[in-house]
CSV table of N, CA and C in Angstrom, one decimal:
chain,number,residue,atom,x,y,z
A,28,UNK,N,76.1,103.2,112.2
A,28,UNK,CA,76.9,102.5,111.2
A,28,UNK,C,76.5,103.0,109.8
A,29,UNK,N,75.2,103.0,109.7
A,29,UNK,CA,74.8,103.8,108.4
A,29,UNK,C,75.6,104.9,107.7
A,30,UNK,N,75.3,106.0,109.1
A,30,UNK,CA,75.8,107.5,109.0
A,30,UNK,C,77.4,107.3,108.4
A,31,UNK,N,78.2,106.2,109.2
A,31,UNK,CA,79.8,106.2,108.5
A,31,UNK,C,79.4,105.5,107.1
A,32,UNK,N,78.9,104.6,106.6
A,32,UNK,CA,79.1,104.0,105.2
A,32,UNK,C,78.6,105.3,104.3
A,33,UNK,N,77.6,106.3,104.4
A,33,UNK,CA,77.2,107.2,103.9
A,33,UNK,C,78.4,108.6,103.7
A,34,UNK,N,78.9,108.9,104.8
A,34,UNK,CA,80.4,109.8,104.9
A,34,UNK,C,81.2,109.0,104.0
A,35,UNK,N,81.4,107.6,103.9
A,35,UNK,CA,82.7,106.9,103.3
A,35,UNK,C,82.0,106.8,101.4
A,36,UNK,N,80.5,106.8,101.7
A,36,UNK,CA,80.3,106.7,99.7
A,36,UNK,C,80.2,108.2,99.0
A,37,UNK,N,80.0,109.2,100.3
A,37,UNK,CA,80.4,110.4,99.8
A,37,UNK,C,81.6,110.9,99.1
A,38,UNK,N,82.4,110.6,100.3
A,38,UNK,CA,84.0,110.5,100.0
A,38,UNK,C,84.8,109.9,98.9
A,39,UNK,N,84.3,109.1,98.6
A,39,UNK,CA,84.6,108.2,97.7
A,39,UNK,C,83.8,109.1,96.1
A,40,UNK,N,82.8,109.3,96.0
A,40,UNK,CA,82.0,110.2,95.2
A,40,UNK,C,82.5,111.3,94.9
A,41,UNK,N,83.3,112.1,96.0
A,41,UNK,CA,84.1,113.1,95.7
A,41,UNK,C,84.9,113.3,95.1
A,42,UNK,N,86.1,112.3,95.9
A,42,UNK,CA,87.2,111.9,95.0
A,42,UNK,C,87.3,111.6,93.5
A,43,UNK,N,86.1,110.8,93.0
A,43,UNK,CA,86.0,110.1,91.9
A,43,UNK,C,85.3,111.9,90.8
A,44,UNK,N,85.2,112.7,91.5
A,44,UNK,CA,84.5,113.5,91.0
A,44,UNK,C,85.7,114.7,90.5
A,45,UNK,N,86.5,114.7,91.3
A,45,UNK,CA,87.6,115.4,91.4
A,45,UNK,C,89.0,114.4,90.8
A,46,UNK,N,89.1,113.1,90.5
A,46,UNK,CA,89.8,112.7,89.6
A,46,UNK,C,89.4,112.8,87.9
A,47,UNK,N,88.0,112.9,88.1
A,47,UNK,CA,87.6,113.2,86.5
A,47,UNK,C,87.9,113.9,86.1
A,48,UNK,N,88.0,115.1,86.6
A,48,UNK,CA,88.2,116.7,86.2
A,48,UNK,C,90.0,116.6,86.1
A,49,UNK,N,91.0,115.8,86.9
A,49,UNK,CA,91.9,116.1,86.5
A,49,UNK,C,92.8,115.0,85.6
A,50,UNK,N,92.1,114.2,85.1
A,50,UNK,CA,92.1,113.0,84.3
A,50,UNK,C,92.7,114.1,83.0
A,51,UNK,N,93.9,113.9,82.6
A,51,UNK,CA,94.9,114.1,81.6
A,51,UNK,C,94.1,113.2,80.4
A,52,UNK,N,94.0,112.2,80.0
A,52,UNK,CA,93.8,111.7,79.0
A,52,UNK,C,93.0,109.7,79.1
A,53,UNK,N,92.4,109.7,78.1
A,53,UNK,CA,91.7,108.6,78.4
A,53,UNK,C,92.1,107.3,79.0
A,54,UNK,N,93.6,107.4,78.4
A,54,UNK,CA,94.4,106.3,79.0
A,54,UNK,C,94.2,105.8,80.4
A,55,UNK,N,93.9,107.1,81.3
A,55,UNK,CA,93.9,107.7,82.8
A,55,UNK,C,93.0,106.7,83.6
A,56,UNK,N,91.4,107.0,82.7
A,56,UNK,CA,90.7,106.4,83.2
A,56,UNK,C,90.1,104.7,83.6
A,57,UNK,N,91.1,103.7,82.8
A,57,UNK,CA,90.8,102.5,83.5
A,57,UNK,C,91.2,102.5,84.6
A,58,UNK,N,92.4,103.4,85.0
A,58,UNK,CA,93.3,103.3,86.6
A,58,UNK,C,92.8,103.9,87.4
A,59,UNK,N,91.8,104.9,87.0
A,59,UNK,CA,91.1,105.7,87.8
A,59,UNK,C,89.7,104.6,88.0
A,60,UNK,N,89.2,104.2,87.3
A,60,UNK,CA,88.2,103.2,87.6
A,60,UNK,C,88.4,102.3,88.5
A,61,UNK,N,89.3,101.4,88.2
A,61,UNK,CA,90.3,100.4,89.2
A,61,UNK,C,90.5,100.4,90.4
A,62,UNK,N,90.8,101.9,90.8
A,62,UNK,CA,90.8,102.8,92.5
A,62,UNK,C,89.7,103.1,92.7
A,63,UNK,N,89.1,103.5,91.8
A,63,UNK,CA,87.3,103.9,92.6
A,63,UNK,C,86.6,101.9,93.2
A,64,UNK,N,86.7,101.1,92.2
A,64,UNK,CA,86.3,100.4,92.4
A,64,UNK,C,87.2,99.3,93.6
A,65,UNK,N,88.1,99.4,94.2
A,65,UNK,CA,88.9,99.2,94.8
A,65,UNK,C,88.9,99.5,96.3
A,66,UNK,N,88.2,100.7,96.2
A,66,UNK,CA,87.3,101.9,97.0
A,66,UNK,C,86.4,101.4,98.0
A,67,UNK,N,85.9,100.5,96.8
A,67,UNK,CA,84.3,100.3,96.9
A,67,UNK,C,83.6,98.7,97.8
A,68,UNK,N,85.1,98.2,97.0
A,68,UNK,CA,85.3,96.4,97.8
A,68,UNK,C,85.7,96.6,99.1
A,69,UNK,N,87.0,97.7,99.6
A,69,UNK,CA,87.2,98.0,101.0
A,69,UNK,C,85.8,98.5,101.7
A,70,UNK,N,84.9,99.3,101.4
A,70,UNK,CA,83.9,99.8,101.5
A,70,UNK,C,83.0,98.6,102.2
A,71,UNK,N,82.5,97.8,101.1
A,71,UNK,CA,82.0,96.7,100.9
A,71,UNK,C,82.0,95.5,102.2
A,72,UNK,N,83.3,95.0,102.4
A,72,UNK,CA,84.2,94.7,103.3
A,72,UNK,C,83.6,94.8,104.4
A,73,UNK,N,84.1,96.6,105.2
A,73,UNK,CA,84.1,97.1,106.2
A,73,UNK,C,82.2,97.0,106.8
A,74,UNK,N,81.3,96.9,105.6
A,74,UNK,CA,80.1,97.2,106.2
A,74,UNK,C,79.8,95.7,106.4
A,75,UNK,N,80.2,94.5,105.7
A,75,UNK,CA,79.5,93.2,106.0
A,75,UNK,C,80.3,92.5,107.0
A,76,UNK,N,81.4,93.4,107.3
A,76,UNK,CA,82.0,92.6,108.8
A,76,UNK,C,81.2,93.4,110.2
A,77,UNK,N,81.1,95.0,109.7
A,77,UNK,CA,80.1,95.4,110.5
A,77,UNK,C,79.0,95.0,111.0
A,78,UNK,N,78.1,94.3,109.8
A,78,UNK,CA,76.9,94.2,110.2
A,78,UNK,C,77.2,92.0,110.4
A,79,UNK,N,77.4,91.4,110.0
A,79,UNK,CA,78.2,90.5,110.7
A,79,UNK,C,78.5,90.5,112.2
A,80,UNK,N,79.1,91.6,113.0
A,80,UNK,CA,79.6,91.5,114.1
A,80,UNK,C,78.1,91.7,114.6
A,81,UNK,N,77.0,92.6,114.8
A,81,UNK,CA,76.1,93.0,114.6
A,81,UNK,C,75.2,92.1,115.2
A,82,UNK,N,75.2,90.7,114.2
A,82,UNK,CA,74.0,90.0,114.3
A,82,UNK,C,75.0,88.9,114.9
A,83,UNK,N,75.9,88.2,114.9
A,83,UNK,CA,76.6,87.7,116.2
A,83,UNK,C,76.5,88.0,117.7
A,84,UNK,N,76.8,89.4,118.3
A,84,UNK,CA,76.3,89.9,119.2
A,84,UNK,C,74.6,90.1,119.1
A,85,UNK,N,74.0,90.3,118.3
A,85,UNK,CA,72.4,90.1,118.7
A,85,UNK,C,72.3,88.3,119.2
A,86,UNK,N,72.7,87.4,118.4
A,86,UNK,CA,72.3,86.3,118.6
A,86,UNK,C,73.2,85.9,119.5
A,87,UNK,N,74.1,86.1,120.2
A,87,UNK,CA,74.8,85.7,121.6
A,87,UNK,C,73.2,86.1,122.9
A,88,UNK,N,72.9,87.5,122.3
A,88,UNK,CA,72.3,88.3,123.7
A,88,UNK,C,71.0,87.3,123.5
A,89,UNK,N,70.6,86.8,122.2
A,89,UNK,CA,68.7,85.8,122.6
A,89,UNK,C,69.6,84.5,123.4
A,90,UNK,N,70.5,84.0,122.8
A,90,UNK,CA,71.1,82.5,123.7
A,90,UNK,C,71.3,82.8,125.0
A,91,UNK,N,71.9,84.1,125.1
A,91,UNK,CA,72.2,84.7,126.9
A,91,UNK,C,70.9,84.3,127.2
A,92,UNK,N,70.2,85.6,127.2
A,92,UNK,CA,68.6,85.6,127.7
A,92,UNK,C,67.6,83.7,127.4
A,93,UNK,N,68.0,83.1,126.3
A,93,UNK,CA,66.9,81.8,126.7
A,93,UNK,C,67.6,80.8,127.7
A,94,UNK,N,69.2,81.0,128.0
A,94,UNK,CA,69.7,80.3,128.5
A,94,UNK,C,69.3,80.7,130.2
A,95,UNK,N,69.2,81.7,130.0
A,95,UNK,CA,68.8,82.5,131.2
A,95,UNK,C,67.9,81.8,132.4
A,96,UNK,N,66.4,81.6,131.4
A,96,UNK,CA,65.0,80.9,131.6
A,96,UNK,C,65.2,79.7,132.3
């Protein structure tokens, strides 16, 4: 899970790196900020439903196993 959030803040670092440079004029960049940060809440999102599902399935498998006993 790590390795994908790490590819995705790359990615996102790129882009933002490569809209700078073609940023026409200052006006540009609150909209350009707006989409990086937009970026960042999807980003955001995707990792605390990840790690959410995560610890739901961990704490199903201790209830499995004490229920087990």
């Amino acid at each position: 899970d790590n390795h994908f959030i790490m590819q995705e803040v790359e990615s996102i670092i790129s882009k933002l790196i490569e809209s700078i440079k073609t940023v026409d004029s200052k006006k540009q960049i609150p909209y350009l900020v707006k989409d990086i940060d937009k970026h960042f809440n999807k980003l955001t999102l995707n990792y605390n439903r990840t790690r959410q599902a995560n610890i739901t399935r961990e704490l199903i498998e201790i209830i499995s196993g004490a229920e087990a006993l």
